[in-house]
mmCIF file of N, CA and C in Angstrom:
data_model
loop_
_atom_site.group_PDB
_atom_site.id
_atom_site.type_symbol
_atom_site.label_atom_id
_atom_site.label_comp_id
_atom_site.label_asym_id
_atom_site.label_seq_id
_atom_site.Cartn_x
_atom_site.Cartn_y
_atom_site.Cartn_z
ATOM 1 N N UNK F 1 -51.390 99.116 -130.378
ATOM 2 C CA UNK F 1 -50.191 99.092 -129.594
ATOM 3 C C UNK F 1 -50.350 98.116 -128.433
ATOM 4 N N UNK F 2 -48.934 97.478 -128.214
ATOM 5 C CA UNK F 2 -49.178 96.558 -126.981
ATOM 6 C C UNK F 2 -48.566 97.157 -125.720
ATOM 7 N N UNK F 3 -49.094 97.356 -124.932
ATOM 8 C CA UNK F 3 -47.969 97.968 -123.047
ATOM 9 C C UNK F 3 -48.215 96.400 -122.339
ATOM 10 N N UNK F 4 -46.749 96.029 -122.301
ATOM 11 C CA UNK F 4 -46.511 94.845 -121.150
ATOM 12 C C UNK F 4 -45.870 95.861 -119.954
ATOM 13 N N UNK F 5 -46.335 95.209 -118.520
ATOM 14 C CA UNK F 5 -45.947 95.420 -117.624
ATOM 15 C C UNK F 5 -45.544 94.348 -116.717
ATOM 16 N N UNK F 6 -44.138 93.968 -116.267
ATOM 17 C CA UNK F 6 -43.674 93.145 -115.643
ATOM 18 C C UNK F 6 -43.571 93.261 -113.936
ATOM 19 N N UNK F 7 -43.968 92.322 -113.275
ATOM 20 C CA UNK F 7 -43.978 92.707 -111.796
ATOM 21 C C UNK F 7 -43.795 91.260 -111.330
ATOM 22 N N UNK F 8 -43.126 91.083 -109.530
ATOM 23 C CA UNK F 8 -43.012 90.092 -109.120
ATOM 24 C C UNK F 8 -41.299 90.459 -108.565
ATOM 25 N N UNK F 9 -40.358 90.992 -109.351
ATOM 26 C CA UNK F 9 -38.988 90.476 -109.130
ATOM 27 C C UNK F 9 -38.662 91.351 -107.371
ATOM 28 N N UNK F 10 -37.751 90.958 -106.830
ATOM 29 C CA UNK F 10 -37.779 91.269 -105.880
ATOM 30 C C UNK F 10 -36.084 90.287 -105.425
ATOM 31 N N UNK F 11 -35.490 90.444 -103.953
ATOM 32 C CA UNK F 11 -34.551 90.004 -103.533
ATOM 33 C C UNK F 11 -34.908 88.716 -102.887
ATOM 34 N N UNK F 12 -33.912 87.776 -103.078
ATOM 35 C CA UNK F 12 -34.137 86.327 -102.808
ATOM 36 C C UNK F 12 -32.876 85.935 -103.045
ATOM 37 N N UNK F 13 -32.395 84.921 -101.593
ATOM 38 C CA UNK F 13 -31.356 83.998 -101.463
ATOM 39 C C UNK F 13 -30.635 83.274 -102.236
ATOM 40 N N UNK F 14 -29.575 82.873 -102.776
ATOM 41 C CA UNK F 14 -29.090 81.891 -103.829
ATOM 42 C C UNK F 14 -29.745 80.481 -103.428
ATOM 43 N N UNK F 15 -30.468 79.755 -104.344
ATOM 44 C CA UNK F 15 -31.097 78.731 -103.893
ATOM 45 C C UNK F 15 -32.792 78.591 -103.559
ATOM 46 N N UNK F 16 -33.150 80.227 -104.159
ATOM 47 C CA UNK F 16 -34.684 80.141 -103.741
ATOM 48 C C UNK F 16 -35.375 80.518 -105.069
ATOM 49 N N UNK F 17 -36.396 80.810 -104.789
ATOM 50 C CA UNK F 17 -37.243 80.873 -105.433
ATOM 51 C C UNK F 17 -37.937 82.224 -106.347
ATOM 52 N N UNK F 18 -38.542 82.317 -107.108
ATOM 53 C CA UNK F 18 -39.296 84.122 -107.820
ATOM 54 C C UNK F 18 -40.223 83.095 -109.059
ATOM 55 N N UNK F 19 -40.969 84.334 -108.644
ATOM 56 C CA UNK F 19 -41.984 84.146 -110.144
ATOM 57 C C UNK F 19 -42.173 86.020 -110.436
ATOM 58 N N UNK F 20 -41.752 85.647 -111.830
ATOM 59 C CA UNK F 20 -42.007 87.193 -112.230
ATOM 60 C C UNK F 20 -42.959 87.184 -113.524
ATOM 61 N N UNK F 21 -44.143 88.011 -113.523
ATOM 62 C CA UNK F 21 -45.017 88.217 -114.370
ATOM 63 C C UNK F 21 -45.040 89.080 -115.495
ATOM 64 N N UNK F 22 -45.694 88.941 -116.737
ATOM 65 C CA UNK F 22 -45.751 90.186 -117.618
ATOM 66 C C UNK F 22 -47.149 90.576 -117.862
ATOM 67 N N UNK F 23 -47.616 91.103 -117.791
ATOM 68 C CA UNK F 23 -49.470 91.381 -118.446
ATOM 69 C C UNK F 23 -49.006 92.605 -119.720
ATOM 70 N N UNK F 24 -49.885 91.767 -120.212
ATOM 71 C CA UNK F 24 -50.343 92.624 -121.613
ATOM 72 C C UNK F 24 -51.760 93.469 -121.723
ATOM 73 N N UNK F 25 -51.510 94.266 -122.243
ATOM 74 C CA UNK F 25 -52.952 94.993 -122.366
ATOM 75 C C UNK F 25 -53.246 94.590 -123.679
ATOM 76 N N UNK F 26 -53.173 94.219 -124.611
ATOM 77 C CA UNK F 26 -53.337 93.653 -125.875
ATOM 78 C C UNK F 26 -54.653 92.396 -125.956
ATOM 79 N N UNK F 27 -56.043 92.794 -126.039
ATOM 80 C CA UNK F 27 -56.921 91.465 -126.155
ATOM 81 C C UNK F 27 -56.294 90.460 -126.600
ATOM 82 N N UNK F 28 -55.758 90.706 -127.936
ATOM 83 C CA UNK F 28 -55.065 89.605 -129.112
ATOM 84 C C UNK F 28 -53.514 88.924 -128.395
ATOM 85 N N UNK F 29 -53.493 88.950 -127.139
ATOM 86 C CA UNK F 29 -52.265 88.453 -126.195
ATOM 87 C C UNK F 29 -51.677 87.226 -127.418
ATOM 88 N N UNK F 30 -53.103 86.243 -127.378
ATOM 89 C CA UNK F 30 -52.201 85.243 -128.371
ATOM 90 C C UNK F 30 -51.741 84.975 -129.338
ATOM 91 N N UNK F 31 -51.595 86.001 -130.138
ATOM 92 C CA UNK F 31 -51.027 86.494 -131.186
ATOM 93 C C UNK F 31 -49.777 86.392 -131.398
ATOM 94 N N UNK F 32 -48.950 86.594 -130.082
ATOM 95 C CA UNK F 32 -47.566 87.104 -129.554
ATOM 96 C C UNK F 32 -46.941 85.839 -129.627
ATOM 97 N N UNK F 33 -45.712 85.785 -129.940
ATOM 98 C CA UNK F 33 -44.544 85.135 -129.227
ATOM 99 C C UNK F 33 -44.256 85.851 -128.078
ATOM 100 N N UNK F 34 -43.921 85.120 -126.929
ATOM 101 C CA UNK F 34 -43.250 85.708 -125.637
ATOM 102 C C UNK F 34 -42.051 85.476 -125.514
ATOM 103 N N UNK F 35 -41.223 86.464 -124.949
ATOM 104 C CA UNK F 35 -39.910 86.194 -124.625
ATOM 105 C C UNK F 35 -39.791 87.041 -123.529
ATOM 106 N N UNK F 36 -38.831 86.310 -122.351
ATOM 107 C CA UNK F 36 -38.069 86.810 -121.157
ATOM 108 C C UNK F 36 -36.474 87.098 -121.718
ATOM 109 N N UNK F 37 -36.051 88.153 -121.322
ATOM 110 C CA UNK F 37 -34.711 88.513 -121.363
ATOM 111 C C UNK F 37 -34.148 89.291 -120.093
ATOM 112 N N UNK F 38 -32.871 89.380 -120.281
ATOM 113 C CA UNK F 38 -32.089 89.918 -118.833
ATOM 114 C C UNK F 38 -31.090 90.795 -119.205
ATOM 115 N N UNK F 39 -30.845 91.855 -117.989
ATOM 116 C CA UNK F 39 -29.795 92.549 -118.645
ATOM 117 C C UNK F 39 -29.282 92.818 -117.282
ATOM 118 N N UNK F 40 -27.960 92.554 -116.908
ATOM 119 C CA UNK F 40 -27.403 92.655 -115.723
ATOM 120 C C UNK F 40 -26.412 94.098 -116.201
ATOM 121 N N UNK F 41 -25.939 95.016 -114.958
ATOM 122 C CA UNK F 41 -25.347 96.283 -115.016
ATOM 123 C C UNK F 41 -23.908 95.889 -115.914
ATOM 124 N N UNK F 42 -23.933 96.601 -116.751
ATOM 125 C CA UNK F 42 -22.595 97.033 -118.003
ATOM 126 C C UNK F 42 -22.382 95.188 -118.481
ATOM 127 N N UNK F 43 -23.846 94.774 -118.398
ATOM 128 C CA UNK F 43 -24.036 93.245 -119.453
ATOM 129 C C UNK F 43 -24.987 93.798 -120.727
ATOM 130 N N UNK F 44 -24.889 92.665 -121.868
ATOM 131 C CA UNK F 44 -26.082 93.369 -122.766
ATOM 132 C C UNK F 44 -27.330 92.189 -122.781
ATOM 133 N N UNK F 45 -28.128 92.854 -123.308
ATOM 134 C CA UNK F 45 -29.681 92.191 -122.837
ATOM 135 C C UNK F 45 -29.312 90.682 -123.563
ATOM 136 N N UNK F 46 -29.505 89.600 -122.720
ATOM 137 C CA UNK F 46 -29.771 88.566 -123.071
ATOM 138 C C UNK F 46 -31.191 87.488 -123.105
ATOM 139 N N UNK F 47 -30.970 86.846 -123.923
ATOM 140 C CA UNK F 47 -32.307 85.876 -124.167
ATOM 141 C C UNK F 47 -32.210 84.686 -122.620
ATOM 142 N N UNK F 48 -33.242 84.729 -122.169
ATOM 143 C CA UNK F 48 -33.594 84.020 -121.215
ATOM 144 C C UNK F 48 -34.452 82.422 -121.591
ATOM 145 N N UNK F 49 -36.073 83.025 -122.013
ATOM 146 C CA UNK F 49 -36.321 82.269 -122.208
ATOM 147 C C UNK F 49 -37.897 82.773 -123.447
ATOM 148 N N UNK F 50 -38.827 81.853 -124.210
ATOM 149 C CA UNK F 50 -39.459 82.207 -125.013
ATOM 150 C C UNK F 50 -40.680 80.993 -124.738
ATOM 151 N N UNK F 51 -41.950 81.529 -125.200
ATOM 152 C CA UNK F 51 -43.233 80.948 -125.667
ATOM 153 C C UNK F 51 -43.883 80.788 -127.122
ATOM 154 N N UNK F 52 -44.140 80.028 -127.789
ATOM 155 C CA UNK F 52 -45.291 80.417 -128.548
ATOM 156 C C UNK F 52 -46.291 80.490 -128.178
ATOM 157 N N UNK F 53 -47.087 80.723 -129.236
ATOM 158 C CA UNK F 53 -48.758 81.759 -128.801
ATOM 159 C C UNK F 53 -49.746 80.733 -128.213
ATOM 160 N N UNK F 54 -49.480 79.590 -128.764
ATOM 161 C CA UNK F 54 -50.299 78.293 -128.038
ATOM 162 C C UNK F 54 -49.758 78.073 -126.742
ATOM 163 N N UNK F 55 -48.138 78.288 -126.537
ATOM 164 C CA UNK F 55 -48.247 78.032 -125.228
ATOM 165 C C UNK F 55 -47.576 76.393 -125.204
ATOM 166 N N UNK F 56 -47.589 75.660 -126.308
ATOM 167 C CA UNK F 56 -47.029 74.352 -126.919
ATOM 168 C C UNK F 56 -45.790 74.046 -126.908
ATOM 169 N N UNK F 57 -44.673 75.068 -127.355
ATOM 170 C CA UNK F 57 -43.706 75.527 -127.202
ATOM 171 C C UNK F 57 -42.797 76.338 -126.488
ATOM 172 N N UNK F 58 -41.407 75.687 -125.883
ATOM 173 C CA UNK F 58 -41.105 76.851 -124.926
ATOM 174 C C UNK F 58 -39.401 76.298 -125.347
ATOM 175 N N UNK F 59 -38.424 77.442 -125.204
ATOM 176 C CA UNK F 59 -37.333 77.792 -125.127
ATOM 177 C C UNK F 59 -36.525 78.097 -124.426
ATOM 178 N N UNK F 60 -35.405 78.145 -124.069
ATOM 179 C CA UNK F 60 -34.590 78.361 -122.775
ATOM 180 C C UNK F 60 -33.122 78.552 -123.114
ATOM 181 N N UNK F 61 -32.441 79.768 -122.757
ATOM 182 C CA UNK F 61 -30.744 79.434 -122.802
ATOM 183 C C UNK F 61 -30.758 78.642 -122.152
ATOM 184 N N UNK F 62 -29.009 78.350 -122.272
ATOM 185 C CA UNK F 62 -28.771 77.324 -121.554
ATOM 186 C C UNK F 62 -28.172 77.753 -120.284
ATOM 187 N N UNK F 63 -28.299 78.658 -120.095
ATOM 188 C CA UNK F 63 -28.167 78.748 -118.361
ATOM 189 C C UNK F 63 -28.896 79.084 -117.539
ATOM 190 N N UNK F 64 -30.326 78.823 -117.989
ATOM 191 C CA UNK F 64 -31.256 78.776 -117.125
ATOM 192 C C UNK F 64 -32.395 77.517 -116.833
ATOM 193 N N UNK F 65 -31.924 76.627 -118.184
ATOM 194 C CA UNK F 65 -32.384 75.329 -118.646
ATOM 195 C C UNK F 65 -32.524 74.541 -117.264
ATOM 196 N N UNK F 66 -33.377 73.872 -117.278
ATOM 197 C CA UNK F 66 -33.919 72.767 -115.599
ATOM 198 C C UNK F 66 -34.137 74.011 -114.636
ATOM 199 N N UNK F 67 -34.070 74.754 -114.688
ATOM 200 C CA UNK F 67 -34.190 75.835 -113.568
ATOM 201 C C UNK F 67 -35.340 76.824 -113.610
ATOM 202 N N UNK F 68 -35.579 77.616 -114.873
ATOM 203 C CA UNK F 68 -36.945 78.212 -115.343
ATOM 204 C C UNK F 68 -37.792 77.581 -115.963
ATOM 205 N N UNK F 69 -39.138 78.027 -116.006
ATOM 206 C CA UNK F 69 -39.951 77.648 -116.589
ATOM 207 C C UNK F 69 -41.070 78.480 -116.811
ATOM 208 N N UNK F 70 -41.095 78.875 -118.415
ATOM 209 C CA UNK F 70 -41.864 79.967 -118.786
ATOM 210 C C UNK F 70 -43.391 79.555 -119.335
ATOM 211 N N UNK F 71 -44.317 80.165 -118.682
ATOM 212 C CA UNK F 71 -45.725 79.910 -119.573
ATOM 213 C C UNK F 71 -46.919 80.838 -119.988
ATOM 214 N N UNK F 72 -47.580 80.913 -119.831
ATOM 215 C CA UNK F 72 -48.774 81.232 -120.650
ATOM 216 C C UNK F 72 -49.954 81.594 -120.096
ATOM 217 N N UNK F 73 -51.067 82.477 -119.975
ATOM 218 C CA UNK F 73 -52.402 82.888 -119.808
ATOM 219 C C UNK F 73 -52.600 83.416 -121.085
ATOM 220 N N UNK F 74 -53.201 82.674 -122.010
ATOM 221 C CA UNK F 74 -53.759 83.618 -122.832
ATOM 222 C C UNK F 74 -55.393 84.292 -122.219
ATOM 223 N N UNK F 75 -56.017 83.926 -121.399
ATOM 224 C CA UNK F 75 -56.757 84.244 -120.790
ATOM 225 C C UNK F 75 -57.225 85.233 -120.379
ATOM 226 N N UNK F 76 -55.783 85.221 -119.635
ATOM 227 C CA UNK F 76 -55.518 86.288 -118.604
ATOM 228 C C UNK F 76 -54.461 87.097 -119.388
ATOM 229 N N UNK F 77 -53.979 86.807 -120.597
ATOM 230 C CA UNK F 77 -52.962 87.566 -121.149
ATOM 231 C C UNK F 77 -51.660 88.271 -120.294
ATOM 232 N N UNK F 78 -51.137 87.019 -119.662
ATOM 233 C CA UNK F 78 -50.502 87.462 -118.834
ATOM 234 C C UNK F 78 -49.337 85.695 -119.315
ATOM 235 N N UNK F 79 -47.931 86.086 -119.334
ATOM 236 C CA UNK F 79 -47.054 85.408 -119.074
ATOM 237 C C UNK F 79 -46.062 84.854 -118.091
ATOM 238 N N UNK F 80 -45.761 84.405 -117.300
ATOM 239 C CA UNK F 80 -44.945 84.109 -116.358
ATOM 240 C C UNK F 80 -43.345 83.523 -116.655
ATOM 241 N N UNK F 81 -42.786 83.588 -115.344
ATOM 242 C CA UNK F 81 -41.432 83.211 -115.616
ATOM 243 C C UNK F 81 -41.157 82.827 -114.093
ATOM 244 N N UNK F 82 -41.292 81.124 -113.839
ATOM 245 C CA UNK F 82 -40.840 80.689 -112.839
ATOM 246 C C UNK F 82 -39.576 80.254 -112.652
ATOM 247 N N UNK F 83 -38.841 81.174 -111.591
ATOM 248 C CA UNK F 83 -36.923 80.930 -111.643
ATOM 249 C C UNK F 83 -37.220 80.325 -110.354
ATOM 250 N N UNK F 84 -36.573 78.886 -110.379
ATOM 251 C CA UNK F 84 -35.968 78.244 -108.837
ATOM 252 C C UNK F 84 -34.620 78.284 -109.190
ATOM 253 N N UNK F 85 -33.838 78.055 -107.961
ATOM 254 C CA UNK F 85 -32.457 77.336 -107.985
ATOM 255 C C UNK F 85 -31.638 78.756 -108.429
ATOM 256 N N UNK F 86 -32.411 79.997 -107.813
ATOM 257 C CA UNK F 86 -31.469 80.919 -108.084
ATOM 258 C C UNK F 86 -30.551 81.319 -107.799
ATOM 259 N N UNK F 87 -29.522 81.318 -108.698
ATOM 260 C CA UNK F 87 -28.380 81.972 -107.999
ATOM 261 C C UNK F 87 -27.431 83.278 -108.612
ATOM 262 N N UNK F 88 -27.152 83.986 -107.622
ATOM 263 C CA UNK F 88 -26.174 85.127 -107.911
ATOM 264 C C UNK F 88 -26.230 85.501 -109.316
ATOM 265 N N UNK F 89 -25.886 84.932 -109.815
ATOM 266 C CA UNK F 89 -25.653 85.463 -111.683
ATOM 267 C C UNK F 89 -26.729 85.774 -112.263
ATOM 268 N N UNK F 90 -27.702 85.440 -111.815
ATOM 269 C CA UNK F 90 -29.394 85.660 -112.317
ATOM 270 C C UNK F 90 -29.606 86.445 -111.940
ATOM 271 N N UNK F 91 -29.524 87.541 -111.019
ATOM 272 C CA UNK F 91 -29.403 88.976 -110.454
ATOM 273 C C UNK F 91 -29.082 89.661 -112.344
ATOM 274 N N UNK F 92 -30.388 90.421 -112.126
ATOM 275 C CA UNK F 92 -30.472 91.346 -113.346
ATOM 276 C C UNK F 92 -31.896 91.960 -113.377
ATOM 277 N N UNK F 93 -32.129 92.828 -114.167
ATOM 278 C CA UNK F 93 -33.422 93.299 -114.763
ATOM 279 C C UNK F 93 -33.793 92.644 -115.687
ATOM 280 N N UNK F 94 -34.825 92.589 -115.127
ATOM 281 C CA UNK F 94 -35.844 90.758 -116.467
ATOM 282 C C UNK F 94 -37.121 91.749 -117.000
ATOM 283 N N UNK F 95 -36.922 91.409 -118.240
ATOM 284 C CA UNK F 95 -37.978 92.131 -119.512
ATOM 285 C C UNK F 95 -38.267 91.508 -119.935
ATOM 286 N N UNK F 96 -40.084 91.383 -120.347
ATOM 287 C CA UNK F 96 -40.910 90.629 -121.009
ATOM 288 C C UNK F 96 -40.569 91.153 -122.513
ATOM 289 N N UNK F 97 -41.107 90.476 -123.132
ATOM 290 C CA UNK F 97 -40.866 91.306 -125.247
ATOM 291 C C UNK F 97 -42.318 90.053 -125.602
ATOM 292 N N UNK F 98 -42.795 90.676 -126.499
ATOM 293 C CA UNK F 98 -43.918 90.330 -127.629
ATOM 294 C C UNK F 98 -43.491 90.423 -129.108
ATOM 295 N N UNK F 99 -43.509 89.487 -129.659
ATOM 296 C CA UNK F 99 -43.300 89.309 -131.181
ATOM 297 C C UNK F 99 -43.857 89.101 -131.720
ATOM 298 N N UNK F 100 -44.130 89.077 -133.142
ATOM 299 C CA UNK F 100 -45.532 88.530 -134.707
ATOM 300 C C UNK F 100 -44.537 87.222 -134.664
ATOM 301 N N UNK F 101 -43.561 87.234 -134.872
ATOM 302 C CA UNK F 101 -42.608 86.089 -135.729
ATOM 303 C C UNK F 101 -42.728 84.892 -134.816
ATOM 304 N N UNK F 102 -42.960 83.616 -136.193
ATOM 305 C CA UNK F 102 -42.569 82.325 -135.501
ATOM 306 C C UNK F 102 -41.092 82.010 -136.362
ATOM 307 N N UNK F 103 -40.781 81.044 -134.783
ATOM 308 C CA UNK F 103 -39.645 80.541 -134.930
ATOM 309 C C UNK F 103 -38.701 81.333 -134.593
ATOM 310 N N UNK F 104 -38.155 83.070 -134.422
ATOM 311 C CA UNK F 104 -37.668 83.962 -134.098
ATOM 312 C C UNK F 104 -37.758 84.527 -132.790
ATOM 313 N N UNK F 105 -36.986 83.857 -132.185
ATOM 314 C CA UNK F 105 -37.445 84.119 -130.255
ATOM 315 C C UNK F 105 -36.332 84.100 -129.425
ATOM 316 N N UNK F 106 -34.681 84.442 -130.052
ATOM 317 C CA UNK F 106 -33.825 84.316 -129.139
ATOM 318 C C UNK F 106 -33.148 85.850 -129.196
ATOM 319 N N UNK F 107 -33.148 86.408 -130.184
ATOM 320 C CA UNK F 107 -32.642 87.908 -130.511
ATOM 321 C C UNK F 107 -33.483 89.250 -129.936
ATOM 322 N N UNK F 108 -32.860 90.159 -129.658
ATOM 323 C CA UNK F 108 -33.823 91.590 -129.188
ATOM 324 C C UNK F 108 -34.827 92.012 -130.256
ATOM 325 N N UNK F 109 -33.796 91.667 -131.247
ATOM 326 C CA UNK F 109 -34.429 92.189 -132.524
ATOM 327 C C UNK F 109 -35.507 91.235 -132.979
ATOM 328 N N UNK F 110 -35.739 90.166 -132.706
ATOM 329 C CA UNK F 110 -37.098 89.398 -132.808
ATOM 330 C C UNK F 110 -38.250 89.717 -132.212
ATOM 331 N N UNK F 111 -38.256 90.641 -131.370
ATOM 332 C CA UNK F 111 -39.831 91.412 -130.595
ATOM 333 C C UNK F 111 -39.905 92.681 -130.825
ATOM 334 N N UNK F 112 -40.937 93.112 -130.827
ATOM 335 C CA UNK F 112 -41.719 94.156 -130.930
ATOM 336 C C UNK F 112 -42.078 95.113 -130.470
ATOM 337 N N UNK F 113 -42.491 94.594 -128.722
ATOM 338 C CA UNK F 113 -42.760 95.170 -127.844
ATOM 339 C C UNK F 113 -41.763 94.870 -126.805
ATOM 340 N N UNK F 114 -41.673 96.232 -125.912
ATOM 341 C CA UNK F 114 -40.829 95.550 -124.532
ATOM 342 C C UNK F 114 -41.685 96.263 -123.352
ATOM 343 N N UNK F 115 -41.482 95.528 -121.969
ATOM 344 C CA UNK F 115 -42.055 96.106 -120.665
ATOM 345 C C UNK F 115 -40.873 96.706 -120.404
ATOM 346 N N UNK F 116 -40.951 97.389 -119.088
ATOM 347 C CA UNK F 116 -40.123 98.301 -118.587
ATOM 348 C C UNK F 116 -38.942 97.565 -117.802
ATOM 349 N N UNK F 117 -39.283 96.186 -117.316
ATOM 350 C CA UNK F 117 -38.216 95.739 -116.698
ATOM 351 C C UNK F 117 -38.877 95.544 -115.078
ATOM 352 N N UNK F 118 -38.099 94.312 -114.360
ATOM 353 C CA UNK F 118 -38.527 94.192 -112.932
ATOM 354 C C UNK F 118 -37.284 93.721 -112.460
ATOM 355 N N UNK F 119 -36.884 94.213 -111.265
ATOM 356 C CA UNK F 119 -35.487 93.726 -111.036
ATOM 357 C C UNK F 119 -35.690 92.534 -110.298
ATOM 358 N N UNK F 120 -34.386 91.935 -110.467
ATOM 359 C CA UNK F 120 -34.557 90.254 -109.777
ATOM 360 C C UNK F 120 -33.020 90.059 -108.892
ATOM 361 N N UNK F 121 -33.109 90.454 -107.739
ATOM 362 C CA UNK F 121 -31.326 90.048 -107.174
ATOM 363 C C UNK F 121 -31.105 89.421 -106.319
ATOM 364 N N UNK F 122 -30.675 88.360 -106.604
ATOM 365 C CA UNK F 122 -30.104 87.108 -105.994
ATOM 366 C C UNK F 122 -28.838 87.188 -104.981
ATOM 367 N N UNK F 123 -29.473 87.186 -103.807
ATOM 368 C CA UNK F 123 -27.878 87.592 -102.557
ATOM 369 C C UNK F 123 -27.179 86.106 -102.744
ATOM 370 N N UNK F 124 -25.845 86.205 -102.041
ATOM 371 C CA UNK F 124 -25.210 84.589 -102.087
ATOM 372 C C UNK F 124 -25.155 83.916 -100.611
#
């Protein structure tokens, strides 16, 4: 079994800055596809952004595109999710997910595992 735990999100200005983390307890971290998703109150969980296991590859909706930037510890088995240029609408609960599947990294239903969630809210 994998337990991700996400930490970091916190309140921040439209226009600033967050880094929010996931750690895995899973040795085999690189195994995983990573994916960030969001789910803002009476929104449904959306795809944010994704990794492959190398870390080679990375993904992004498009409304977070030039603005996040997701990467990799396989090391440290730990993933990140650097948001600048935040604003208001990015206010949500951000969940890490772990997947087997390549190429399958924008759907809920493409991961496996989920963390509990870290909230992220963007004042204006």
């Amino acid at each position: 079994q994998v337990q991700l735990v996400e930490s970091g999100g916190g309140l921040v200005q439209a226009g600033g800055s967050l880094r929010v983390s996931c750690a895995a307890s899973e040795r085999t971290f690189s195994s995983y596809t990573m994916g960030w998703f969001r789910q803002a109150p009476g929104k449904e969980r959306e795809f944010v952004a994704a990794i492959s296991r190398s870390g080679r590859s990375t993904y992004y909706a498009n409304s977070v595109k030039g603005r996040f930037t997701i990467s990799r510890d396989n090391a440290k088995n730990t993933v990140y999710l650097q948001m600048n240029s935040l604003k208001p609408e990015d206010t949500a609960v951000y969940y890490c997910a772990a997947g087997y599947r390549d190429y399958a990294y924008a759907r809920v239903s493409d991961y496996n595992y989920w963390g509990q969630g870290t909230q992220v809210t963007v004042s204006s």
